[in-house]
Coordinates of C-alpha atoms and ligand atoms in Angstrom, one line a residue:
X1 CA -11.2 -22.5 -7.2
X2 CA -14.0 -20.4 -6.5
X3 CA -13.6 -16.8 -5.7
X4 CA -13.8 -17.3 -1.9
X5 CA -10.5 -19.6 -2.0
X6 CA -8.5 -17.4 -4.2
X7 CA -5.5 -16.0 -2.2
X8 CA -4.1 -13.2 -2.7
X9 CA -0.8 -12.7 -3.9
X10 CA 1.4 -10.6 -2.7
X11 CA 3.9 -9.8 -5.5
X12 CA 0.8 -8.6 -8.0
X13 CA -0.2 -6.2 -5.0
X14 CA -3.4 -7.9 -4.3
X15 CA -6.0 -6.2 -1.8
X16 CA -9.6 -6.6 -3.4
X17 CA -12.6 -3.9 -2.5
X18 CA -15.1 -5.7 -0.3
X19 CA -16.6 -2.4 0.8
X20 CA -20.1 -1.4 -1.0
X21 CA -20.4 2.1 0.3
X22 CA -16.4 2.4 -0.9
X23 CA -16.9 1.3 -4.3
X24 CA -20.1 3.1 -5.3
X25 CA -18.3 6.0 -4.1
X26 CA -16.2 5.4 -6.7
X27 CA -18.6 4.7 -9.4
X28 CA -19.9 8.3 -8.2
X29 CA -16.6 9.8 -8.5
X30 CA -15.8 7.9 -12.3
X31 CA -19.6 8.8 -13.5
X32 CA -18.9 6.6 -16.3
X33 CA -21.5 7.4 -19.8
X34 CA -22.5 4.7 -21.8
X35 CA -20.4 6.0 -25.0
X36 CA -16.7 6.5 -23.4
X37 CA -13.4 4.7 -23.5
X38 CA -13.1 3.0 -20.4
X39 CA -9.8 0.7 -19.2
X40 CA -9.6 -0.6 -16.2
X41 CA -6.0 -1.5 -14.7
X42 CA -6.2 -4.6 -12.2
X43 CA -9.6 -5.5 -12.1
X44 CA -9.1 -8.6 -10.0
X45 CA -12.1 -10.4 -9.1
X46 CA -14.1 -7.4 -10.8
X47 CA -15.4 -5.3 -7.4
X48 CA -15.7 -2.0 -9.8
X49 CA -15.5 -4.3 -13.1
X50 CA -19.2 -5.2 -12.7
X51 CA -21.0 -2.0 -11.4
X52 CA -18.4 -0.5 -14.3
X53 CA -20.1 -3.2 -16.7
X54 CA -24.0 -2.1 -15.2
X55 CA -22.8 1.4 -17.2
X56 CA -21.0 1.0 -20.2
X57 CA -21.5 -0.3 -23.7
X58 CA -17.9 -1.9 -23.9
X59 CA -14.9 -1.9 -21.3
X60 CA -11.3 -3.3 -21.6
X61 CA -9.5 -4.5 -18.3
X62 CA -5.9 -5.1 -18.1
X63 CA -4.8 -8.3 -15.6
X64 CA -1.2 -9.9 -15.4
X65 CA -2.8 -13.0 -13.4
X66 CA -3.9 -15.2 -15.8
X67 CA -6.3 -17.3 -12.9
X68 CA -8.1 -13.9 -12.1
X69 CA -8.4 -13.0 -15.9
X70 CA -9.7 -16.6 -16.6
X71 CA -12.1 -15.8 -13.4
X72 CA -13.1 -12.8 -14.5
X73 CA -14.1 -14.3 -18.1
X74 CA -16.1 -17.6 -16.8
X75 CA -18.1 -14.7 -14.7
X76 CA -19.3 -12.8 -17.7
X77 CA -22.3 -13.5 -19.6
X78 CA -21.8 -11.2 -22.0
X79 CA -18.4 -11.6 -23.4
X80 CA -18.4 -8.7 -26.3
X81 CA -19.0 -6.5 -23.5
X82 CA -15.8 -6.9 -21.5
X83 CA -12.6 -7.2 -23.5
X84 CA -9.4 -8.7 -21.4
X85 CA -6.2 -8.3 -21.4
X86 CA -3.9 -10.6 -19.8
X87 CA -1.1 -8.2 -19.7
X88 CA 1.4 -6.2 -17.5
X89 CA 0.3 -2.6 -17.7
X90 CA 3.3 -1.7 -18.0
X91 CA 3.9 -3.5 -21.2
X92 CA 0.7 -1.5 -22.8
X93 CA 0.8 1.0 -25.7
X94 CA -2.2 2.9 -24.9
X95 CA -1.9 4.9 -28.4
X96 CA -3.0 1.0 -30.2
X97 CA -6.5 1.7 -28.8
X98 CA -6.8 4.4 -30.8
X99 CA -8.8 7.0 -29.0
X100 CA -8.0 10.1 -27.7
X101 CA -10.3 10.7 -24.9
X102 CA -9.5 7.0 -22.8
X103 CA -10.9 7.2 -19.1
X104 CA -8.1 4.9 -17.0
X105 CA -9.4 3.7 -13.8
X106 CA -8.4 1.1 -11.2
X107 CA -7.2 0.3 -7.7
X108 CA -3.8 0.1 -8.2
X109 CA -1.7 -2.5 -7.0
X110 CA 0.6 0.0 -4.5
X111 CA 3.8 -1.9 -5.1
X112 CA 4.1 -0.6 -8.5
X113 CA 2.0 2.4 -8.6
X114 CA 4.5 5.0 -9.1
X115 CA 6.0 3.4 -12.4
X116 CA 2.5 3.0 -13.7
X117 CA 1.8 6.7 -13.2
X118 CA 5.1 7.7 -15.1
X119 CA 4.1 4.8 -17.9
X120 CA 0.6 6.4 -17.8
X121 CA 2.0 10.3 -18.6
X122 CA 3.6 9.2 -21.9
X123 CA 0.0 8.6 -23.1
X124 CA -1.3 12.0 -21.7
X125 CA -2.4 13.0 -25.2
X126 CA -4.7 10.4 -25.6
X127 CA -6.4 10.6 -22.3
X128 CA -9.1 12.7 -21.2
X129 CA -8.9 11.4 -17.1
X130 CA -6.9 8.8 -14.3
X131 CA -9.1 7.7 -11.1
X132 CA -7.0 5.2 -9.3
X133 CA -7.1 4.1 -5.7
X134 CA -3.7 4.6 -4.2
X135 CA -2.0 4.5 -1.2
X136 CA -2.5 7.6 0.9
X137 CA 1.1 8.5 1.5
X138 CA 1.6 8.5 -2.1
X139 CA -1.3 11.1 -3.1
X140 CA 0.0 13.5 -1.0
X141 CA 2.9 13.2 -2.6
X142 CA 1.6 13.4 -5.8
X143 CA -0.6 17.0 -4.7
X144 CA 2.2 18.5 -2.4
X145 CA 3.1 22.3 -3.0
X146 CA 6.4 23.6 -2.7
X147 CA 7.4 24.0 1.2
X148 CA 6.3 20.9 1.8
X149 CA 8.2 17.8 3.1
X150 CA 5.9 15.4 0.6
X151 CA 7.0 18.0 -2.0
X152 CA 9.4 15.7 -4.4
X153 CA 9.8 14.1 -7.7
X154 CA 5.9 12.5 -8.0
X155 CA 4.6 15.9 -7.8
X156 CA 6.9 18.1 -9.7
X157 CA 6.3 15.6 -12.6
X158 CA 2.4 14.9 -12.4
X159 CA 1.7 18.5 -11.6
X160 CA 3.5 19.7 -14.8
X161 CA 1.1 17.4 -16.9
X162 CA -1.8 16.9 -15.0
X163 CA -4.1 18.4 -12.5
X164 CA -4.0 16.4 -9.8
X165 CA -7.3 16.2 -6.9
X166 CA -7.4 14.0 -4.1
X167 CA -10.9 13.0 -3.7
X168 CA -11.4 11.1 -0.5
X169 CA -9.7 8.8 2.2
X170 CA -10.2 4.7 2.3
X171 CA -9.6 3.3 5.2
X172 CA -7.5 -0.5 5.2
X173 CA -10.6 -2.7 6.3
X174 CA -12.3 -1.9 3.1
X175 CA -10.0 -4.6 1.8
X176 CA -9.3 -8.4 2.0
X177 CA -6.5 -8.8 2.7
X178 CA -6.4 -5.5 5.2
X179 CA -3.2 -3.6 3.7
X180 CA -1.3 -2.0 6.8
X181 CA -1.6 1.5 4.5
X182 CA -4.7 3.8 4.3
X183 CA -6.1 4.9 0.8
X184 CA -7.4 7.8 -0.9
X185 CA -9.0 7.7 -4.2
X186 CA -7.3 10.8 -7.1
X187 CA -8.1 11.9 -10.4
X188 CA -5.5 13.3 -12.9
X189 CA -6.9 15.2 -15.5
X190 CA -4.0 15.6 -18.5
X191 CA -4.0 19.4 -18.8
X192 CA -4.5 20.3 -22.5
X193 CA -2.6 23.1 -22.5
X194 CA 0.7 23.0 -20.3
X195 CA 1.3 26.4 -18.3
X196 CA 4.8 26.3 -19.5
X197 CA 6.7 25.3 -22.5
X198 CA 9.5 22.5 -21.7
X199 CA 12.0 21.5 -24.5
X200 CA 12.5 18.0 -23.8
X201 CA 11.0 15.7 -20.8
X202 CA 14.4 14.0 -20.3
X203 CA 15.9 17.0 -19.2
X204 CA 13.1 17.9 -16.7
X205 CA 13.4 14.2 -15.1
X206 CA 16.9 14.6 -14.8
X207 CA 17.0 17.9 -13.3
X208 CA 13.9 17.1 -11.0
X209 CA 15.5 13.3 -9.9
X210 CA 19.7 15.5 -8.8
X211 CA 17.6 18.7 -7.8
X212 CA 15.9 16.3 -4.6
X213 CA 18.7 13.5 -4.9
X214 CA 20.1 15.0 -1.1
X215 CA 16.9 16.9 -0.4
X216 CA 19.0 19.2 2.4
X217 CA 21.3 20.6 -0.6
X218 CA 21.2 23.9 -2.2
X219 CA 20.0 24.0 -5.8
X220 CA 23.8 24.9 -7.1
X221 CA 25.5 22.1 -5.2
X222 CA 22.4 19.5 -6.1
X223 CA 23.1 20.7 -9.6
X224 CA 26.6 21.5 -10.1
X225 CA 27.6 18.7 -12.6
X226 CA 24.9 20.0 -15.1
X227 CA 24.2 23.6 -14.5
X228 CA 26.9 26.6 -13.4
X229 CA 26.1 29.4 -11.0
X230 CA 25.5 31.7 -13.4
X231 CA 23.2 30.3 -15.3
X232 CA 21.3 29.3 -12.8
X233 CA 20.8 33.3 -11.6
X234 CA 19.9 34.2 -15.1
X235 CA 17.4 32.0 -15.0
X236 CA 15.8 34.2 -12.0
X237 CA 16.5 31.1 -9.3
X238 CA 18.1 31.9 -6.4
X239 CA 20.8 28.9 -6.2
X240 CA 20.8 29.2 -2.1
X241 CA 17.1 27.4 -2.6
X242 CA 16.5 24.2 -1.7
X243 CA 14.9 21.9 -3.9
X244 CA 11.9 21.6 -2.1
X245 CA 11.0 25.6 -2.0
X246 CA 10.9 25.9 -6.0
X247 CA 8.0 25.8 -8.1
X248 CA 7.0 23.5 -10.2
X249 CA 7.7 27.0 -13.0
X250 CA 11.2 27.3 -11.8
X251 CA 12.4 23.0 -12.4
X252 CA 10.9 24.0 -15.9
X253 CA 13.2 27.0 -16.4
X254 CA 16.1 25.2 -15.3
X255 CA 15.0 21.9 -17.6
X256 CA 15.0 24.2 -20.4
X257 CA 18.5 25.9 -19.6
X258 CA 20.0 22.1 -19.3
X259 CA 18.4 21.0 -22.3
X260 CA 19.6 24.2 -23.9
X261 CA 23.6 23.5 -22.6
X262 CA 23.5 19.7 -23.5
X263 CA 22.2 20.7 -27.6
X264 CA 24.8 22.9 -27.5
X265 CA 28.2 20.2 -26.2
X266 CA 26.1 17.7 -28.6
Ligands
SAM301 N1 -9.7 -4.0 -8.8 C1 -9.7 -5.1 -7.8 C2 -10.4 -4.6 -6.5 O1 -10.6 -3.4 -6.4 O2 -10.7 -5.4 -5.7 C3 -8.3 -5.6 -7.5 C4 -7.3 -4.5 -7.0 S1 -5.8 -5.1 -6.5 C5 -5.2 -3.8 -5.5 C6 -4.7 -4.9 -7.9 C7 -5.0 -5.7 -9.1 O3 -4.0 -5.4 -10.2 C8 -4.9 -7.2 -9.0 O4 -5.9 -7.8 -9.6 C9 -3.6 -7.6 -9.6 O5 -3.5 -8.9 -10.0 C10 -3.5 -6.6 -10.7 N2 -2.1 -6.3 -11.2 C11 -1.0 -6.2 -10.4 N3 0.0 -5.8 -11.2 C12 -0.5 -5.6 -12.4 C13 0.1 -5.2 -13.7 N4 1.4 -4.9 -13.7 N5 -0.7 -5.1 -14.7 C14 -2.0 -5.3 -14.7 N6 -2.6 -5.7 -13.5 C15 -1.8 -5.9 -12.4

């Protein structure tokens, strides 16, 4: 099977970069050095692999299908260059590479970008930036403000961590197979020091997941199995708000008064 009769499959989220111009955009945007930690999620049949390869001393990919891994290893002449993993992202401990300034890049497959994001922010100490190619609805989600309609749960959480840029549109015929989405290509840069202290990240992602669970509800009816009325005005939140028209600030305050009421029942 050459690389011409590979088909894509579906379930691994398989639309490869055939577009030049696209992908030395990308390179642009990445400006990989010759020294850093690179990992690329997804490399497939290795459109940014091998430009990637033109720039770096070493790289590590991470592929779950083992025919494009085994592909991507017969292509390589020089095998202490690349180093692959035939893995599920999702299964990888980024602390066990041991660096603390990793650069993660990839086109994402779509279907399971948003739990490779979340995977992805319980490493944020140990890397510096995230360029991935996603689909377009889903990087405005991630960069919506409050007021917005996009304004939910993707960007409440990656906003608190990271600073999040949108750097520019793809359109779908720069892939085989032609996704019916368009694409835009975002950094996240872990911020190293967060704006606002939160006690615990469990609270904040259960506050943020009830707080838009019926986007249409007020903040004390969306919350009124884990925060009273009153606490919720000492906090300096006005529970008539909808979800959507607080700040990223304000889901931190009431994370902190949730996590401060369930250390106190416990
Ligand atoms: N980087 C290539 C390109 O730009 O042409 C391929 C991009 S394609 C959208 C996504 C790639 O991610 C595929 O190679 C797919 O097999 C791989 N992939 C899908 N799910 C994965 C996972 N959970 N872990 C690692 N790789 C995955």
């Amino acid at each position: 099977m050459n690389s011409n009769n590979y088909r894509a499959r579906k379930r691994f989220g398989q639309n490869f970069l055939h577009d030049q111009d696209i992908i030395r955009r990308i390179l642009d945007s990445i400006n990989p050095q010759g020294h850093e930690h690179i990992i690329e999620i997804g490399p497939g049949k290795g459109a940014l692999t091998f430009p990637l390869l033109n720039r770096v001393k070493k790289l590590n990919v991470i592929e779950i299908d083992k025919d494009l891994a085994a592909k991507l290893r017969n292509n390589i002449e020089d095998k202490d260059h690349l180093v692959i993993y035939e893995k599920d992202a999702l299964n990888i401990d980024f602390n066990s590479f041991k660096y603390t300034d990793l650069r993660i890049v990839g086109n994402l497959p779509y279907n399971i970008s948003t739990p490779i994001l979340f995977h992805l922010l319980k490493y944020r100490e140990c890397i510096k930036d995230m360029t991935f190619m996603l689909q377009k609805e889903v990087v405005e989600r991630m960069c919506a403000n409050s007021g917005s309609k996009k304004y939910g749960r993707l960007s409440i959480m990656l906003q608190y961590y990271c600073d999040v840029e949108s750097l520019f549109d793809v359109e779908p015929k720069a892939f085989i197979p032609i996704p019916n989405v368009e694409s835009t290509l975002v950094r996240l840069t872990p911020l190293s020091h967060l704006k606002h202290k939160l006690s615990d990240h469990e609270s904040l992602r259960i506050i943020v997941r009830e707080s838009f669970s019926q986007r249409r509800k007020t903040i004390r009816n969306a919350l009124r199995k884990y925060l009273d009325e009153s606490t919720i005005i000492s906090a300096g939140i006005e529970p008539e708000n909808r979800a959507e028209n607080l700040e990223v600030c304000d889901f931190i305050t009431l994370a902190n008064c949730y996590h401060h009421v369930r250390t106190k029942i416990l």
